[in-house]
């Protein structure tokens, strides 16, 4: 994963998602980990995006915690890898930034890519909370 064009804030989200997966003994870092890292970010940016898009922050947090609890735990192995689904979402994130004319990939683009990822469970979590992708844009 090339983080060269990621903002420092987004690099921190990537690191926090990885640490979350390791801390929970998960073998792969998926969209659930990235969403949880976004929700836990100190700056409150994603909370504000959710509110502006008509969503309910608390319901998203509750739902993502529930899904994280369902993931299998692997003990004795400290190696984790990026889930294929999340790799595709990160490609989409870079694409959104490029299409917007931005030189850097930001937290906002990651959240939008998660919300638009039709094959991901987090897209359903975000949508079920009342968030609209149009509101995030």
Protein backbone atom coordinates (compact mmCIF):
# COMPACT_ATOMS: atom_id res chain seq x y z
CA UNK A 1 0.00 0.00 0.00
CA UNK A 2 1.56 3.27 -1.13
CA UNK A 3 0.80 5.98 1.42
CA UNK A 4 2.81 8.71 -0.28
CA UNK A 5 -0.24 10.75 -1.35
CA UNK A 6 -2.15 10.17 1.91
CA UNK A 7 -2.55 13.06 4.33
CA UNK A 8 -0.99 12.60 7.77
CA UNK A 9 -4.46 12.24 9.25
CA UNK A 10 -5.29 9.41 6.84
CA UNK A 11 -1.96 7.71 7.51
CA UNK A 12 -2.89 7.73 11.20
CA UNK A 13 -6.26 6.13 10.37
CA UNK A 14 -4.48 3.37 8.43
CA UNK A 15 -2.16 2.75 11.37
CA UNK A 16 -5.04 2.75 13.86
CA UNK A 17 -7.00 0.27 11.72
CA UNK A 18 -4.00 -2.06 11.66
CA UNK A 19 -3.51 -1.74 15.41
CA UNK A 20 -7.19 -2.44 15.98
CA UNK A 21 -6.97 -5.63 13.93
CA UNK A 22 -3.85 -6.75 15.79
CA UNK A 23 -5.37 -5.90 19.16
CA UNK A 24 -8.47 -7.96 18.37
CA UNK A 25 -6.39 -10.90 17.05
CA UNK A 26 -7.87 -10.54 13.57
CA UNK A 27 -5.83 -11.86 10.68
CA UNK A 28 -6.87 -9.24 8.17
CA UNK A 29 -7.59 -5.53 8.21
CA UNK A 30 -10.99 -4.98 6.68
CA UNK A 31 -13.39 -2.15 6.06
CA UNK A 32 -14.82 -2.62 9.56
CA UNK A 33 -11.44 -1.78 11.08
CA UNK A 34 -11.07 1.31 8.90
CA UNK A 35 -14.57 2.51 9.73
CA UNK A 36 -13.96 2.00 13.44
CA UNK A 37 -10.66 3.92 13.19
CA UNK A 38 -12.47 6.77 11.42
CA UNK A 39 -15.17 6.85 14.09
CA UNK A 40 -12.62 6.92 16.90
CA UNK A 41 -10.50 9.70 15.40
CA UNK A 42 -10.01 12.57 17.82
CA UNK A 43 -10.81 15.34 15.38
CA UNK A 44 -14.53 14.51 15.05
CA UNK A 45 -14.47 15.05 11.30
CA UNK A 46 -16.28 11.83 10.42
CA UNK A 47 -18.84 12.45 13.16
CA UNK A 48 -19.56 15.80 11.51
CA UNK A 49 -19.75 14.20 8.03
CA UNK A 50 -22.23 11.61 9.34
CA UNK A 51 -24.36 14.32 10.91
CA UNK A 52 -24.34 16.46 7.75
CA UNK A 53 -25.26 13.40 5.65
CA UNK A 54 -28.29 12.68 7.85
CA UNK A 55 -26.81 9.68 9.65
CA UNK A 56 -26.68 8.57 13.25
CA UNK A 57 -23.14 8.30 14.61
CA UNK A 58 -24.11 6.13 17.59
CA UNK A 59 -25.90 3.54 15.45
CA UNK A 60 -22.89 3.27 13.12
CA UNK A 61 -20.53 2.83 16.06
CA UNK A 62 -22.76 0.18 17.63
CA UNK A 63 -23.15 -1.72 14.35
CA UNK A 64 -19.44 -1.70 13.50
CA UNK A 65 -18.56 -2.90 17.01
CA UNK A 66 -21.05 -5.74 16.59
CA UNK A 67 -19.50 -6.75 13.25
CA UNK A 68 -15.98 -6.57 14.61
CA UNK A 69 -17.04 -8.92 17.38
CA UNK A 70 -18.14 -11.49 14.80
CA UNK A 71 -14.77 -11.68 13.05
CA UNK A 72 -12.64 -14.78 13.71
CA UNK A 73 -9.71 -14.44 16.07
CA UNK A 74 -6.32 -15.93 15.27
CA UNK A 75 -3.88 -16.43 18.13
CA UNK A 76 -0.16 -16.97 17.94
CA UNK A 77 0.28 -15.12 14.66
CA UNK A 78 1.12 -11.43 14.61
CA UNK A 79 0.97 -11.12 10.84
CA UNK A 80 -2.01 -9.35 9.37
CA UNK A 81 -2.89 -8.53 5.81
CA UNK A 82 -5.20 -6.14 4.04
CA UNK A 83 -8.51 -7.71 3.03
CA UNK A 84 -9.12 -7.73 -0.74
CA UNK A 85 -12.32 -5.76 -0.27
CA UNK A 86 -10.44 -3.04 1.62
CA UNK A 87 -7.68 -2.92 -0.99
CA UNK A 88 -10.34 -2.18 -3.62
CA UNK A 89 -11.86 0.51 -1.40
CA UNK A 90 -8.45 2.16 -1.04
CA UNK A 91 -8.07 2.17 -4.83
CA UNK A 92 -11.50 3.80 -5.05
CA UNK A 93 -10.42 6.34 -2.43
CA UNK A 94 -7.45 7.41 -4.55
CA UNK A 95 -9.69 7.54 -7.60
CA UNK A 96 -12.16 9.84 -5.82
CA UNK A 97 -9.34 12.19 -4.84
CA UNK A 98 -7.96 12.23 -8.39
CA UNK A 99 -11.42 12.87 -9.89
CA UNK A 100 -11.88 15.79 -7.49
CA UNK A 101 -8.61 17.29 -8.60
CA UNK A 102 -6.96 16.85 -5.20
CA UNK A 103 -3.29 15.98 -4.97
CA UNK A 104 -3.74 14.18 -1.66
CA UNK A 105 -6.00 11.41 -0.44
CA UNK A 106 -7.95 12.51 2.64
CA UNK A 107 -10.12 11.03 5.37
CA UNK A 108 -13.20 12.45 3.65
CA UNK A 109 -12.46 10.49 0.48
CA UNK A 110 -11.96 7.28 2.48
CA UNK A 111 -15.30 7.72 4.24
CA UNK A 112 -17.03 8.40 0.93
CA UNK A 113 -15.41 5.33 -0.65
CA UNK A 114 -16.56 3.19 2.29
CA UNK A 115 -20.09 4.57 1.94
CA UNK A 116 -20.11 3.81 -1.80
CA UNK A 117 -18.54 0.33 -1.63
CA UNK A 118 -21.46 -1.77 -2.74
CA UNK A 119 -19.90 -5.10 -1.84
CA UNK A 120 -18.94 -4.11 1.70
CA UNK A 121 -20.81 -4.58 4.93
CA UNK A 122 -19.81 -1.12 6.11
CA UNK A 123 -21.66 0.45 3.21
CA UNK A 124 -24.83 -1.14 4.58
CA UNK A 125 -24.01 0.01 8.11
CA UNK A 126 -23.51 3.59 6.93
CA UNK A 127 -26.63 3.55 4.75
CA UNK A 128 -28.79 1.96 7.48
CA UNK A 129 -27.84 4.78 9.84
CA UNK A 130 -29.55 7.25 7.50
CA UNK A 131 -26.40 8.57 5.78
CA UNK A 132 -26.69 9.39 2.12
CA UNK A 133 -23.65 9.35 -0.12
CA UNK A 134 -24.90 12.59 -1.65
CA UNK A 135 -24.81 14.15 1.81
CA UNK A 136 -21.23 12.99 2.32
CA UNK A 137 -20.09 14.50 -0.98
